[in-house]
Each structure stands twice: as structure tokens, then as C-alpha cells.
mmCIF file of C-alpha atoms and ligand atoms in Angstrom:
data_model
loop_
_atom_site.group_PDB
_atom_site.id
_atom_site.type_symbol
_atom_site.label_atom_id
_atom_site.label_comp_id
_atom_site.label_asym_id
_atom_site.label_seq_id
_atom_site.Cartn_x
_atom_site.Cartn_y
_atom_site.Cartn_z
ATOM 1 C CA MET A 20 -5.195 -5.813 -25.540
ATOM 2 C CA ASN A 21 -4.638 -3.253 -21.756
ATOM 3 C CA GLN A 22 -2.693 -0.800 -22.809
ATOM 4 C CA VAL A 23 0.306 0.563 -20.305
ATOM 5 C CA ILE A 24 -1.364 3.848 -17.828
ATOM 6 C CA LEU A 25 2.108 5.292 -17.783
ATOM 7 C CA PRO A 26 3.741 8.064 -14.991
ATOM 8 C CA GLY A 27 1.355 11.348 -15.520
ATOM 9 C CA ALA A 28 -1.963 9.708 -15.526
ATOM 10 C CA THR A 29 -4.396 9.408 -13.037
ATOM 11 C CA LEU A 30 -4.180 7.105 -10.250
ATOM 12 C CA GLY A 31 -8.646 6.627 -8.987
ATOM 13 C CA VAL A 32 -8.372 5.192 -4.617
ATOM 14 C CA LEU A 33 -11.962 3.932 -3.242
ATOM 15 C CA GLY A 34 -11.024 4.762 0.217
ATOM 16 C CA SER A 35 -9.535 7.194 2.321
ATOM 17 C CA GLY A 36 -7.446 4.931 4.697
ATOM 18 C CA GLN A 37 -3.515 4.592 5.768
ATOM 19 C CA LEU A 38 -3.696 1.726 2.420
ATOM 20 C CA GLY A 39 -4.739 4.609 0.101
ATOM 21 C CA ARG A 40 -1.774 7.000 1.675
ATOM 22 C CA MET A 41 0.348 4.939 1.788
ATOM 23 C CA PHE A 42 -0.733 4.030 -1.970
ATOM 24 C CA ALA A 43 -0.371 7.719 -3.323
ATOM 25 C CA VAL A 44 2.727 7.491 -1.616
ATOM 26 C CA ALA A 45 3.846 5.490 -4.077
ATOM 27 C CA ALA A 46 1.658 6.227 -6.759
ATOM 28 C CA ARG A 47 3.290 10.201 -7.224
ATOM 29 C CA ARG A 48 6.828 9.197 -6.425
ATOM 30 C CA LEU A 49 6.612 7.976 -9.965
ATOM 31 C CA GLY A 50 4.888 10.044 -11.829
ATOM 32 C CA TYR A 51 1.556 9.933 -11.164
ATOM 33 C CA ARG A 52 -1.680 11.578 -9.661
ATOM 34 C CA VAL A 53 -3.771 10.252 -7.179
ATOM 35 C CA HIS A 54 -7.980 10.967 -6.648
ATOM 36 C CA VAL A 55 -9.936 9.055 -4.237
ATOM 37 C CA LEU A 56 -12.953 9.117 -3.323
ATOM 38 C CA SER A 57 -14.929 8.146 0.006
ATOM 39 C CA PRO A 58 -17.162 9.542 2.674
ATOM 40 C CA ASP A 59 -14.823 11.448 4.790
ATOM 41 C CA ASP A 60 -12.679 14.584 4.203
ATOM 42 C CA ASP A 61 -9.170 15.569 5.588
ATOM 43 C CA THR A 62 -8.187 12.266 5.070
ATOM 44 C CA PRO A 63 -4.700 9.870 5.654
ATOM 45 C CA ALA A 64 -5.020 9.314 2.117
ATOM 46 C CA GLY A 65 -6.811 12.818 1.176
ATOM 47 C CA GLN A 66 -4.563 15.026 2.573
ATOM 48 C CA ILE A 67 -1.894 13.195 0.073
ATOM 49 C CA ALA A 68 -3.558 12.808 -3.240
ATOM 50 C CA ASP A 69 -4.308 15.472 -5.869
ATOM 51 C CA VAL A 70 -7.650 15.373 -5.661
ATOM 52 C CA GLU A 71 -10.072 14.472 -2.348
ATOM 53 C CA ILE A 72 -14.040 13.955 -3.278
ATOM 54 C CA ASN A 73 -16.114 13.413 -0.256
ATOM 55 C CA ALA A 74 -18.364 11.462 -1.402
ATOM 56 C CA SER A 75 -20.442 8.326 -0.389
ATOM 57 C CA TYR A 76 -20.154 5.281 -2.288
ATOM 58 C CA ASP A 77 -23.722 4.684 -2.992
ATOM 59 C CA ASP A 78 -23.421 7.784 -4.558
ATOM 60 C CA LEU A 79 -23.349 6.516 -7.962
ATOM 61 C CA ASP A 80 -23.194 9.917 -9.906
ATOM 62 C CA ALA A 81 -20.505 10.936 -8.055
ATOM 63 C CA VAL A 82 -18.928 7.544 -7.981
ATOM 64 C CA ALA A 83 -19.472 8.326 -12.231
ATOM 65 C CA ARG A 84 -18.133 11.143 -11.682
ATOM 66 C CA PHE A 85 -15.127 10.514 -10.176
ATOM 67 C CA ALA A 86 -14.675 7.036 -13.071
ATOM 68 C CA GLN A 87 -14.501 9.555 -15.721
ATOM 69 C CA GLY A 88 -11.187 11.991 -14.073
ATOM 70 C CA VAL A 89 -8.693 8.548 -13.774
ATOM 71 C CA SER A 90 -6.980 6.171 -16.313
ATOM 72 C CA VAL A 91 -7.158 3.437 -13.869
ATOM 73 C CA VAL A 92 -9.490 2.507 -10.162
ATOM 74 C CA THR A 93 -8.605 0.416 -6.893
ATOM 75 C CA PHE A 94 -9.299 0.943 -3.296
ATOM 76 C CA GLU A 95 -8.165 0.368 -0.589
ATOM 77 C CA PHE A 96 -10.589 -2.166 1.403
ATOM 78 C CA GLU A 97 -12.551 -4.696 0.502
ATOM 79 C CA ASN A 98 -15.424 -3.268 1.346
ATOM 80 C CA VAL A 99 -16.334 -1.957 -1.146
ATOM 81 C CA PRO A 100 -20.007 -2.654 -2.341
ATOM 82 C CA ALA A 101 -20.527 -3.613 -5.793
ATOM 83 C CA ALA A 102 -22.661 -0.823 -7.467
ATOM 84 C CA THR A 103 -20.085 0.966 -6.610
ATOM 85 C CA THR A 104 -17.565 -0.944 -8.485
ATOM 86 C CA ASP A 105 -20.159 -1.654 -12.127
ATOM 87 C CA ALA A 106 -20.979 2.581 -11.804
ATOM 88 C CA ALA A 107 -17.149 2.784 -11.429
ATOM 89 C CA GLU A 108 -15.982 0.147 -14.542
ATOM 90 C CA ARG A 109 -18.189 1.767 -17.488
ATOM 91 C CA PHE A 110 -15.264 4.347 -17.514
ATOM 92 C CA ALA A 111 -12.736 3.439 -16.632
ATOM 93 C CA PRO A 112 -11.362 -0.843 -14.984
ATOM 94 C CA VAL A 113 -11.380 -1.531 -11.792
ATOM 95 C CA ARG A 114 -8.158 -3.206 -10.343
ATOM 96 C CA PRO A 115 -8.342 -5.839 -8.837
ATOM 97 C CA ARG A 116 -11.359 -6.383 -10.574
ATOM 98 C CA GLY A 117 -15.518 -6.298 -8.289
ATOM 99 C CA ALA A 118 -15.411 -11.085 -8.791
ATOM 100 C CA VAL A 119 -11.962 -10.366 -6.876
ATOM 101 C CA LEU A 120 -14.030 -8.443 -4.350
ATOM 102 C CA HIS A 121 -17.564 -10.288 -4.175
ATOM 103 C CA ALA A 122 -15.044 -13.803 -3.464
ATOM 104 C CA THR A 123 -13.033 -11.330 -0.242
ATOM 105 C CA GLN A 124 -16.725 -10.244 0.765
ATOM 106 C CA ASN A 125 -18.675 -13.045 2.289
ATOM 107 C CA ARG A 126 -16.041 -15.280 4.628
ATOM 108 C CA LEU A 127 -18.383 -18.222 3.933
ATOM 109 C CA ARG A 128 -17.705 -17.107 0.395
ATOM 110 C CA GLU A 129 -14.169 -17.354 0.553
ATOM 111 C CA LYS A 130 -13.678 -20.126 2.562
ATOM 112 C CA ARG A 131 -15.671 -22.231 -0.218
ATOM 113 C CA PHE A 132 -13.908 -20.859 -3.181
ATOM 114 C CA LEU A 133 -9.753 -21.450 -1.357
ATOM 115 C CA GLN A 134 -11.362 -24.931 -0.822
ATOM 116 C CA SER A 135 -13.101 -24.996 -3.666
ATOM 117 C CA ILE A 136 -9.349 -25.398 -5.618
ATOM 118 C CA GLY A 137 -7.960 -27.699 -2.662
ATOM 119 C CA VAL A 138 -6.247 -24.903 0.035
ATOM 120 C CA PRO A 139 -6.534 -25.573 3.496
ATOM 121 C CA THR A 140 -9.077 -24.190 5.219
ATOM 122 C CA THR A 141 -9.909 -23.714 9.319
ATOM 123 C CA PRO A 142 -12.536 -26.158 10.022
ATOM 124 C CA PHE A 143 -16.133 -24.295 9.204
ATOM 125 C CA ALA A 144 -19.905 -24.330 9.474
ATOM 126 C CA ALA A 145 -22.596 -21.556 8.320
ATOM 127 C CA VAL A 146 -24.660 -20.661 10.232
ATOM 128 C CA ARG A 147 -27.781 -18.213 9.348
ATOM 129 C CA SER A 148 -30.155 -20.060 12.550
ATOM 130 C CA ASP A 149 -30.573 -21.475 15.906
ATOM 131 C CA ALA A 150 -30.792 -25.141 14.831
ATOM 132 C CA ASP A 151 -27.563 -23.813 12.046
ATOM 133 C CA LEU A 152 -25.384 -22.914 15.549
ATOM 134 C CA ALA A 153 -26.219 -26.473 18.093
ATOM 135 C CA ARG A 154 -25.262 -29.013 14.882
ATOM 136 C CA ALA A 155 -22.483 -25.935 13.671
ATOM 137 C CA VAL A 156 -21.524 -26.044 17.221
ATOM 138 C CA ALA A 157 -21.863 -30.624 17.281
ATOM 139 C CA GLU A 158 -19.923 -30.899 14.466
ATOM 140 C CA LEU A 159 -16.918 -28.624 14.758
ATOM 141 C CA GLY A 160 -17.012 -28.686 19.407
ATOM 142 C CA LEU A 161 -16.533 -25.720 21.082
ATOM 143 C CA PRO A 162 -14.178 -23.865 21.475
ATOM 144 C CA ALA A 163 -14.652 -21.828 18.418
ATOM 145 C CA VAL A 164 -15.429 -18.794 16.931
ATOM 146 C CA LEU A 165 -18.923 -17.106 15.918
ATOM 147 C CA LYS A 166 -18.081 -14.607 13.379
ATOM 148 C CA THR A 167 -20.634 -12.341 11.028
ATOM 149 C CA ALA A 168 -19.775 -13.324 7.298
ATOM 150 C CA ASP A 169 -19.493 -9.837 6.000
ATOM 151 C CA TRP A 170 -18.107 -6.863 7.508
ATOM 152 C CA GLY A 171 -15.871 -7.740 9.668
ATOM 153 C CA TYR A 172 -12.575 -6.704 10.201
ATOM 154 C CA ASP A 173 -9.898 -6.070 13.204
ATOM 155 C CA GLY A 174 -12.466 -9.032 15.249
ATOM 156 C CA LYS A 175 -15.520 -6.795 14.981
ATOM 157 C CA GLY A 176 -18.221 -9.334 14.913
ATOM 158 C CA GLN A 177 -17.040 -12.245 15.946
ATOM 159 C CA ARG A 178 -17.110 -14.142 19.970
ATOM 160 C CA MET A 179 -14.724 -16.766 20.838
ATOM 161 C CA LEU A 180 -17.613 -19.429 22.042
ATOM 162 C CA GLN A 181 -16.173 -21.743 25.211
ATOM 163 C CA PRO A 182 -16.914 -24.711 26.313
ATOM 164 C CA GLY A 183 -20.175 -24.587 28.677
ATOM 165 C CA ASP A 184 -20.718 -20.335 26.746
ATOM 166 C CA ASP A 185 -24.619 -19.855 25.455
ATOM 167 C CA ALA A 186 -24.173 -20.239 22.619
ATOM 168 C CA ALA A 187 -27.839 -18.500 21.235
ATOM 169 C CA ALA A 188 -26.803 -15.340 22.714
ATOM 170 C CA ALA A 189 -24.011 -14.896 20.847
ATOM 171 C CA TRP A 190 -25.174 -15.630 18.522
ATOM 172 C CA ARG A 191 -28.798 -13.385 19.049
ATOM 173 C CA GLU A 192 -25.447 -10.360 19.473
ATOM 174 C CA LEU A 193 -24.239 -10.630 16.822
ATOM 175 C CA ALA A 194 -27.283 -10.017 14.865
ATOM 176 C CA THR A 195 -26.439 -10.489 11.152
ATOM 177 C CA PRO A 196 -28.136 -12.378 9.133
ATOM 178 C CA GLU A 197 -25.266 -14.927 8.747
ATOM 179 C CA ALA A 198 -22.684 -15.708 10.493
ATOM 180 C CA ILE A 199 -19.104 -18.952 10.185
ATOM 181 C CA LEU A 200 -18.662 -20.873 12.993
ATOM 182 C CA GLU A 201 -14.839 -21.749 12.721
ATOM 183 C CA ALA A 202 -13.023 -24.874 14.789
ATOM 184 C CA PHE A 203 -10.173 -22.609 17.366
ATOM 185 C CA VAL A 204 -7.235 -23.522 15.773
ATOM 186 C CA ASP A 205 -4.522 -23.933 19.003
ATOM 187 C CA TYR A 206 -1.697 -22.228 16.249
ATOM 188 C CA GLU A 207 1.843 -22.425 16.813
ATOM 189 C CA CYS A 208 2.256 -18.628 14.880
ATOM 190 C CA GLU A 209 0.330 -16.420 12.641
ATOM 191 C CA LEU A 210 1.665 -16.167 8.940
ATOM 192 C CA SER A 211 1.056 -13.770 6.059
ATOM 193 C CA VAL A 212 1.692 -14.478 2.385
ATOM 194 C CA VAL A 213 1.737 -11.104 0.344
ATOM 195 C CA GLY A 214 1.783 -11.050 -3.322
ATOM 196 C CA ALA A 215 1.292 -8.501 -6.678
ATOM 197 C CA ARG A 216 -0.097 -10.472 -9.292
ATOM 198 C CA GLY A 217 -0.211 -8.526 -13.216
ATOM 199 C CA ILE A 218 -1.939 -8.262 -16.039
ATOM 200 C CA ALA A 219 0.105 -10.770 -18.008
ATOM 201 C CA GLY A 220 -0.529 -12.991 -15.293
ATOM 202 C CA ASP A 221 3.517 -12.080 -13.963
ATOM 203 C CA ILE A 222 3.601 -13.126 -10.249
ATOM 204 C CA ALA A 223 5.690 -11.284 -6.434
ATOM 205 C CA LEU A 224 5.838 -12.834 -3.504
ATOM 206 C CA TYR A 225 7.178 -11.522 -0.678
ATOM 207 C CA GLY A 226 8.253 -14.350 1.621
ATOM 208 C CA PRO A 227 6.096 -15.468 4.373
ATOM 209 C CA ILE A 228 5.346 -12.581 7.716
ATOM 210 C CA HIS A 229 5.103 -14.031 10.935
ATOM 211 C CA ASN A 230 2.973 -11.177 13.048
ATOM 212 C CA GLU A 231 1.223 -11.235 16.040
ATOM 213 C CA HIS A 232 -1.965 -10.583 16.937
ATOM 214 C CA ARG A 233 -2.834 -8.712 20.469
ATOM 215 C CA HIS A 234 -7.161 -8.233 20.617
ATOM 216 C CA HIS A 235 -7.580 -9.047 17.883
ATOM 217 C CA ILE A 236 -5.746 -5.927 15.976
ATOM 218 C CA LEU A 237 -2.452 -7.240 14.232
ATOM 219 C CA ASP A 238 0.859 -6.032 16.847
ATOM 220 C CA VAL A 239 3.777 -7.116 15.617
ATOM 221 C CA SER A 240 5.099 -8.393 12.077
ATOM 222 C CA HIS A 241 8.611 -9.335 11.463
ATOM 223 C CA THR A 242 10.556 -11.180 8.382
ATOM 224 C CA PRO A 243 12.073 -13.244 7.630
ATOM 225 C CA ALA A 244 9.615 -15.629 9.098
ATOM 226 C CA ALA A 245 11.838 -18.707 11.492
ATOM 227 C CA LEU A 246 10.149 -21.381 9.456
ATOM 228 C CA PRO A 247 10.924 -24.737 7.521
ATOM 229 C CA GLU A 248 11.614 -24.587 4.429
ATOM 230 C CA LYS A 249 9.253 -26.662 2.940
ATOM 231 C CA VAL A 250 6.230 -24.571 5.330
ATOM 232 C CA ALA A 251 7.987 -21.494 3.661
ATOM 233 C CA GLY A 252 7.522 -23.495 0.260
ATOM 234 C CA ALA A 253 3.526 -23.960 0.634
ATOM 235 C CA ALA A 254 3.013 -20.700 2.670
ATOM 236 C CA LEU A 255 4.141 -19.064 -0.774
ATOM 237 C CA ASP A 256 2.407 -21.767 -3.881
ATOM 238 C CA ILE A 257 -0.607 -21.238 -1.257
ATOM 239 C CA GLY A 258 -0.615 -17.346 -1.948
ATOM 240 C CA ARG A 259 0.520 -17.850 -5.597
ATOM 241 C CA ALA A 260 -2.374 -20.169 -6.678
ATOM 242 C CA ILE A 261 -4.637 -18.082 -4.907
ATOM 243 C CA LEU A 262 -3.639 -14.850 -7.321
ATOM 244 C CA THR A 263 -4.048 -16.950 -10.116
ATOM 245 C CA HIS A 264 -7.396 -18.908 -8.790
ATOM 246 C CA LEU A 265 -8.666 -14.669 -9.009
ATOM 247 C CA GLU A 266 -6.697 -13.370 -11.663
ATOM 248 C CA VAL A 267 -5.784 -10.778 -9.208
ATOM 249 C CA VAL A 268 -4.425 -8.089 -10.948
ATOM 250 C CA GLY A 269 -3.316 -6.108 -7.787
ATOM 251 C CA VAL A 270 -1.875 -7.377 -4.529
ATOM 252 C CA LEU A 271 -3.728 -9.728 -2.102
ATOM 253 C CA CYS A 272 -3.150 -10.890 1.551
ATOM 254 C CA VAL A 273 -3.084 -14.461 2.837
ATOM 255 C CA GLU A 274 -3.464 -14.547 6.093
ATOM 256 C CA MET A 275 -2.315 -17.993 8.189
ATOM 257 C CA PHE A 276 -1.449 -20.419 10.681
ATOM 258 C CA LEU A 277 0.726 -22.373 11.206
ATOM 259 C CA THR A 278 -0.634 -25.864 13.219
ATOM 260 C CA ARG A 279 1.591 -27.255 16.252
ATOM 261 C CA ASP A 280 1.417 -29.881 13.260
ATOM 262 C CA GLY A 281 2.602 -28.612 10.242
ATOM 263 C CA GLN A 282 0.000 -28.088 8.582
ATOM 264 C CA LEU A 283 -1.450 -23.936 6.625
ATOM 265 C CA LEU A 284 -4.721 -22.974 7.166
ATOM 266 C CA VAL A 285 -6.385 -20.025 5.490
ATOM 267 C CA ASN A 286 -7.673 -17.562 7.504
ATOM 268 C CA GLU A 287 -8.467 -14.247 5.314
ATOM 269 C CA LEU A 288 -8.195 -13.266 2.342
ATOM 270 C CA ALA A 289 -7.380 -9.526 1.713
ATOM 271 C CA PRO A 290 -7.509 -8.408 -2.795
ATOM 272 C CA ARG A 291 -5.709 -4.907 -1.254
ATOM 273 C CA PRO A 292 -2.172 -4.367 0.958
ATOM 274 C CA HIS A 293 -1.634 -5.561 3.817
ATOM 275 C CA ASN A 294 -0.914 -4.003 7.245
ATOM 276 C CA SER A 295 1.586 -7.588 7.948
ATOM 277 C CA GLY A 296 2.952 -5.617 4.781
ATOM 278 C CA HIS A 297 4.262 -2.493 6.011
ATOM 279 C CA LEU A 298 7.180 -3.213 6.462
ATOM 280 C CA THR A 299 8.462 -4.087 2.729
ATOM 281 C CA ILE A 300 8.161 0.080 2.667
ATOM 282 C CA ASP A 301 11.950 0.374 4.037
ATOM 283 C CA ALA A 302 12.423 -3.221 3.997
ATOM 284 C CA HIS A 303 12.015 -4.181 0.632
ATOM 285 C CA VAL A 304 12.816 -3.826 -3.182
ATOM 286 C CA THR A 305 9.625 -3.100 -3.615
ATOM 287 C CA CYS A 306 7.273 -1.852 -1.429
ATOM 288 C CA GLN A 307 4.071 -3.065 -1.533
ATOM 289 C CA PHE A 308 1.745 -0.360 -2.544
ATOM 290 C CA GLU A 309 4.627 0.172 -5.552
ATOM 291 C CA GLN A 310 3.580 -3.287 -6.721
ATOM 292 C CA GLN A 311 -0.419 -2.365 -6.582
ATOM 293 C CA VAL A 312 0.136 0.928 -8.590
ATOM 294 C CA ARG A 313 2.563 -1.198 -11.298
ATOM 295 C CA ALA A 314 -0.200 -3.308 -11.836
ATOM 296 C CA VAL A 315 -2.936 -1.944 -11.705
ATOM 297 C CA CYS A 316 -1.266 0.116 -14.872
ATOM 298 C CA GLY A 317 -0.262 -2.968 -16.104
ATOM 299 C CA LEU A 318 4.000 -2.141 -15.931
ATOM 300 C CA PRO A 319 5.671 -4.281 -15.143
ATOM 301 C CA LEU A 320 6.417 -5.669 -10.977
ATOM 302 C CA GLY A 321 9.103 -5.100 -9.371
ATOM 303 C CA SER A 322 11.354 -7.331 -7.145
ATOM 304 C CA ALA A 323 9.781 -7.920 -3.843
ATOM 305 C CA ARG A 324 13.825 -9.889 -2.745
ATOM 306 C CA GLN A 325 14.187 -8.257 0.415
ATOM 307 C CA ILE A 326 17.105 -6.207 1.140
ATOM 308 C CA GLN A 327 17.297 -6.198 5.345
ATOM 309 C CA PRO A 328 15.196 -8.488 8.375
ATOM 310 C CA ALA A 329 12.794 -5.747 9.649
ATOM 311 C CA ALA A 330 9.863 -5.697 12.461
ATOM 312 C CA MET A 331 7.511 -4.447 11.888
ATOM 313 C CA VAL A 332 4.514 -2.577 15.371
ATOM 314 C CA ASN A 333 1.275 -0.875 15.264
ATOM 315 C CA LEU A 334 1.019 2.661 16.569
ATOM 316 C CA LEU A 335 -2.672 1.993 17.728
ATOM 317 C CA GLY A 336 -4.765 5.822 19.765
ATOM 318 C CA ASP A 337 -3.960 3.868 22.991
ATOM 319 C CA LEU A 338 -0.463 5.513 22.435
ATOM 320 C CA TRP A 339 -1.768 9.348 22.756
ATOM 321 C CA GLN A 340 -4.174 8.223 26.341
ATOM 322 C CA HIS A 341 -1.646 9.835 28.122
ATOM 323 C CA GLY A 342 -0.681 12.660 25.014
ATOM 324 C CA GLU A 343 1.534 12.913 22.151
ATOM 325 C CA PRO A 344 3.518 10.422 22.031
ATOM 326 C CA ALA A 345 7.133 11.556 21.619
ATOM 327 C CA TRP A 346 8.222 10.724 18.384
ATOM 328 C CA ALA A 347 11.540 12.714 18.818
ATOM 329 C CA ARG A 348 12.994 10.346 20.655
ATOM 330 C CA ALA A 349 11.450 7.373 18.037
ATOM 331 C CA CYS A 350 13.818 8.428 15.630
ATOM 332 C CA GLY A 351 16.385 8.719 17.835
ATOM 333 C CA PHE A 352 16.582 4.931 17.330
ATOM 334 C CA PRO A 353 18.738 6.024 13.803
ATOM 335 C CA GLU A 354 17.648 2.407 12.064
ATOM 336 C CA VAL A 355 14.211 2.914 13.427
ATOM 337 C CA LYS A 356 11.206 4.483 10.865
ATOM 338 C CA LEU A 357 8.512 6.225 12.027
ATOM 339 C CA HIS A 358 5.081 6.699 9.250
ATOM 340 C CA LEU A 359 1.821 8.498 10.340
ATOM 341 C CA TYR A 360 -0.897 8.139 8.863
ATOM 342 C CA GLY A 361 -2.219 12.172 9.957
ATOM 343 C CA LYS A 362 -5.368 10.863 11.609
ATOM 344 C CA GLN A 363 -6.402 14.130 14.175
ATOM 345 C CA GLN A 364 -8.306 11.372 15.937
ATOM 346 C CA ALA A 365 -6.803 9.104 18.451
ATOM 347 C CA ARG A 366 -9.116 6.509 19.518
ATOM 348 C CA PRO A 367 -8.279 2.673 21.675
ATOM 349 C CA GLY A 368 -7.315 0.767 18.982
ATOM 350 C CA ARG A 369 -7.122 3.439 16.084
ATOM 351 C CA LYS A 370 -4.282 2.996 13.885
ATOM 352 C CA MET A 371 -2.253 5.796 13.627
ATOM 353 C CA GLY A 372 1.546 5.026 12.749
ATOM 354 C CA HIS A 373 3.715 2.593 12.302
ATOM 355 C CA LEU A 374 7.417 2.004 13.315
ATOM 356 C CA THR A 375 9.879 -0.727 10.839
ATOM 357 C CA ALA A 376 12.748 -1.344 12.549
ATOM 358 C CA LEU A 377 16.384 -2.817 10.965
ATOM 359 C CA ALA A 378 18.273 -4.825 11.792
ATOM 360 C CA ALA A 379 21.479 -7.968 10.978
ATOM 361 C CA THR A 380 18.803 -11.069 12.530
ATOM 362 C CA THR A 381 14.564 -10.631 12.839
ATOM 363 C CA GLN A 382 14.804 -10.979 16.039
ATOM 364 C CA GLU A 383 16.930 -7.997 16.408
ATOM 365 C CA ALA A 384 14.860 -6.162 14.774
ATOM 366 C CA VAL A 385 11.698 -7.254 16.994
ATOM 367 C CA GLU A 386 13.707 -5.825 20.012
ATOM 368 C CA LEU A 387 14.880 -2.452 18.622
ATOM 369 C CA ALA A 388 10.529 -1.684 17.336
ATOM 370 C CA LEU A 389 9.897 -2.821 21.007
ATOM 371 C CA ALA A 390 11.940 -0.980 22.491
ATOM 372 C CA ALA A 391 11.363 2.508 20.331
ATOM 373 C CA ARG A 392 7.473 1.758 20.556
ATOM 374 C CA LYS A 393 8.032 1.874 24.099
ATOM 375 C CA SER A 394 9.805 4.715 24.525
ATOM 376 C CA LEU A 395 6.925 6.759 22.323
ATOM 377 C CA GLU A 396 4.927 6.684 25.894
ATOM 378 C CA GLY A 397 7.575 8.616 27.861
ATOM 379 C CA ASN A 398 8.080 8.993 31.066
ATOM 380 C CA VAL A 399 4.484 6.611 32.046
ATOM 381 C CA GLU A 400 5.225 4.000 34.275
ATOM 382 C CA SER A 401 1.413 2.611 34.251
ATOM 383 C CA MET A 402 1.212 2.031 30.265
ATOM 384 C CA SER A 403 1.495 -1.467 29.408
ATOM 385 C CA ASN A 404 3.487 -2.093 26.403
ATOM 386 C CA ALA A 405 3.161 -5.467 24.130
HETATM 387 P P1 LIG B 199 -9.734 -12.489 11.612
HETATM 388 O O1 LIG B 199 -10.951 -11.073 11.992
HETATM 389 O O2 LIG B 199 -11.139 -13.521 11.451
HETATM 390 O O3 LIG B 199 -8.589 -12.078 10.532
HETATM 391 O O4 LIG B 199 -9.261 -12.660 13.415
HETATM 392 C C1 LIG B 199 -8.820 -11.950 13.987
HETATM 393 C C2 LIG B 199 -7.680 -12.742 14.823
HETATM 394 O O5 LIG B 199 -8.357 -13.488 15.505
HETATM 395 C C3 LIG B 199 -6.757 -13.478 13.614
HETATM 396 O O6 LIG B 199 -6.076 -12.782 13.578
HETATM 397 C C4 LIG B 199 -6.251 -14.494 15.187
HETATM 398 O O7 LIG B 199 -4.932 -14.358 16.126
HETATM 399 C C5 LIG B 199 -7.384 -14.873 15.981
HETATM 400 N N1 LIG B 199 -8.744 -15.631 15.093
HETATM 401 C C6 LIG B 199 -9.250 -15.807 13.995
HETATM 402 N N2 LIG B 199 -9.975 -16.761 13.870
HETATM 403 C C7 LIG B 199 -9.495 -17.888 14.560
HETATM 404 C C8 LIG B 199 -9.516 -19.137 14.166
HETATM 405 N N3 LIG B 199 -10.501 -19.355 13.705
HETATM 406 N N4 LIG B 199 -9.029 -19.666 15.956
HETATM 407 C C9 LIG B 199 -8.173 -18.956 16.310
HETATM 408 N N5 LIG B 199 -7.419 -17.602 16.168
HETATM 409 C C10 LIG B 199 -8.682 -16.979 14.940
#
């Protein structure tokens, strides 16, 4: 029997970045206490949590003590070691369960799982040697993208291979025992479907979100995405199928490419709230973080209905290169919401915050969000806008 974990209880989060922070905000708003465990201190999530435990994920005694102090454990990144979730599971349920992490921690495993349930993915091949790579290039052709099978995110551990490139050199540079070669998809656009699944198997899906990346990092998201009804429906069906087959209790994001001939190909999964879903905080009845709280606590899910068209732009550390951004100017846009993650060090490419703009149409929301971000740059004309 799954007992409902009611407000007043303490929720545990493994990981302490911005996703943990926004989870903690949602949990606190619902009246829960939050403990976070990560190897860092003064973290985005720790600043909001009741208790911040500073320990390595491999310190299984610390993980066990942490789990003893909470009613449920969840996580904000998928690369939590299996030994860590196993140690926590002895004292508190881990949601989503460790098997979901296992399926999504390795790109090959993830794609094979998707194939096994009939979900189309980017064409791919496993690479463990020079010979594998040569075979994979012959099979998939170039251009293609060579990615480490484990521990990849935001384009880290990836090499684009163009015709004429030295593929073997790229393979050596990745210095990994296992990689995946993916055909390069000349897509129409990138989409994500974020959804939540509760303990009883109930599912709430947000409408497909349109995403634009810059240097492999998410730059602009907007929703509703202008899509033929059939495509939007197919994207939601894919999200529902994955949440169901993995028996996720929590939130999951499916990132996909829409090809020029109208096909959806899944690129990757994230078994947690996702950057593209941040706009649900301001634009939807129930945000993705509150859904994570409700799901892992065994509460009914909230409505995923969108209240207004919205766009989100990320604020990366690059914005700090000429000093502190002009926050008051962004706040001068009354329909734009500023979210900052409390990170002390602004490094290029580091996600420091985001802006969400609300408007009558998605197009206007995108323009507003970009204008608000531009205003942060102050009078420095040399800085480029996305
Ligand atoms: P990933 O780390 O797999 O999410 O990749 C980051 C971004 O790189 C994606 O969102 C795409 O913009 C781009 N990308 C990754 N894989 C491919 C691919 N096979 N074909 C085209 N673009 C890709």
C-alpha cells in the first residue's frame, strides 16, 4: 500500500542545482520540509531547503542518514549512482525508482528501451572500438554525432563528424569506453513533452514545447508550439507511452526532433523536471515542480492546463561578462518574470536563471522574452543577442 505523504512531512532531494531549488520552492509552498544532499555547499537548492547536507554521493553512510530523515527521496539529475539510490531505498522510497535512472543514464540503453516499446529514435549504432566506429559511419553516413554513452548533457561529450573528418581522432578525444554514433537529423524543429505520472498511474501532460538551442544549450522555449494537430497528438502519445512503460512516479521530459517530413524522433529522456518546462511555473495551472512534489508524495496530480501563451529564455553566465546584468530593466517588463538561481559564480555557458514572458500569442511572448533579456545587457553594444 502506498501511503500518501502529506504536507508537513520532509522530502529529500539528491542534487542541489536549480531544478532542486525550484522543486524546494514548490514543496515549501505546499507546506513540506526539504532536505538536500550534494557534494557542494551554499547551493541553489540548499539556499531554499531546511537542511543542506554536504556529502559525496558515494558516501553511503551519509546517504543512509539522509534517507532516514525524510519520507521520500527524489533527485534533480539522472546521473545519481545506483549504489546511492540503493542505499537510500533501504530507508525511504526513491521516486522515480532506480530502474528509471538506470534506463536513462546511458544513451544506448535509453534508445534500446525506446525501440523496444516502438518509439522512433534517431538512427544510431554502438561504438566501443575503431572498427565499430568505421562500421557505424558506413551504416549511418556523415554528418553524424558521436556522443559518450554515459554522463552527457548540454552537448558535453559530443563530437560532430562531417564528411572528410578524422572519425578515429574524434573517438580518441572522447576517451570513453562506450559511445553512440547518431545520424545527424536535419530537423524542422526541436520539441519536448514534459509530463507527470502519479502513484496510481494517472498522467498529466503539458502541451508540446518548442525549443531552440545555441551551442547545444537550450536558449529559447515556447508553447503552445505551432504544430499540426496530428503531430502534437503523436508527441503526447509518445510521452504517455514512455511514462507508462517506465512506470515513472514523478516527472519526465522527452526531447524530440520533428523531421522535415513530419516524423517525430526521440533524442533523449530526462526523468525529472526539465529546463524547457520552466515556463510552466508562470504559464500553467500546476508547474512541473509542483507535479513532481505531488507525484512523489502520492497526491493527485494538478491540472497541466496552460493559462497563457509563454516563452522562456535562459540567462547564461555569459551575460555577466561586462558586470552584473541590469535586473531592474528586465523587471520593467511587467509581463516578464525573472527567476535567478542564487549561483555565486557566473561562468560562460552556466545556467544562472531564466526569464518567462507571457503574452496574447506565442510569437509576442518570444519577442518580449528576447527584448527583456537584451535589456539586461545594458548599453554594451558588443554583446550579441540570441
Ligand atoms: P543532447 O545532449 O543529445 O540533448 O544534444 C544537445 C543538442 O544537440 C540537441 O538538442 C540538438 O540541438 C543537437 N543534437 C544532438 N544530437 C543531434 C542529432 N543526432 N542530430 C541533430 N542535432 C543533434
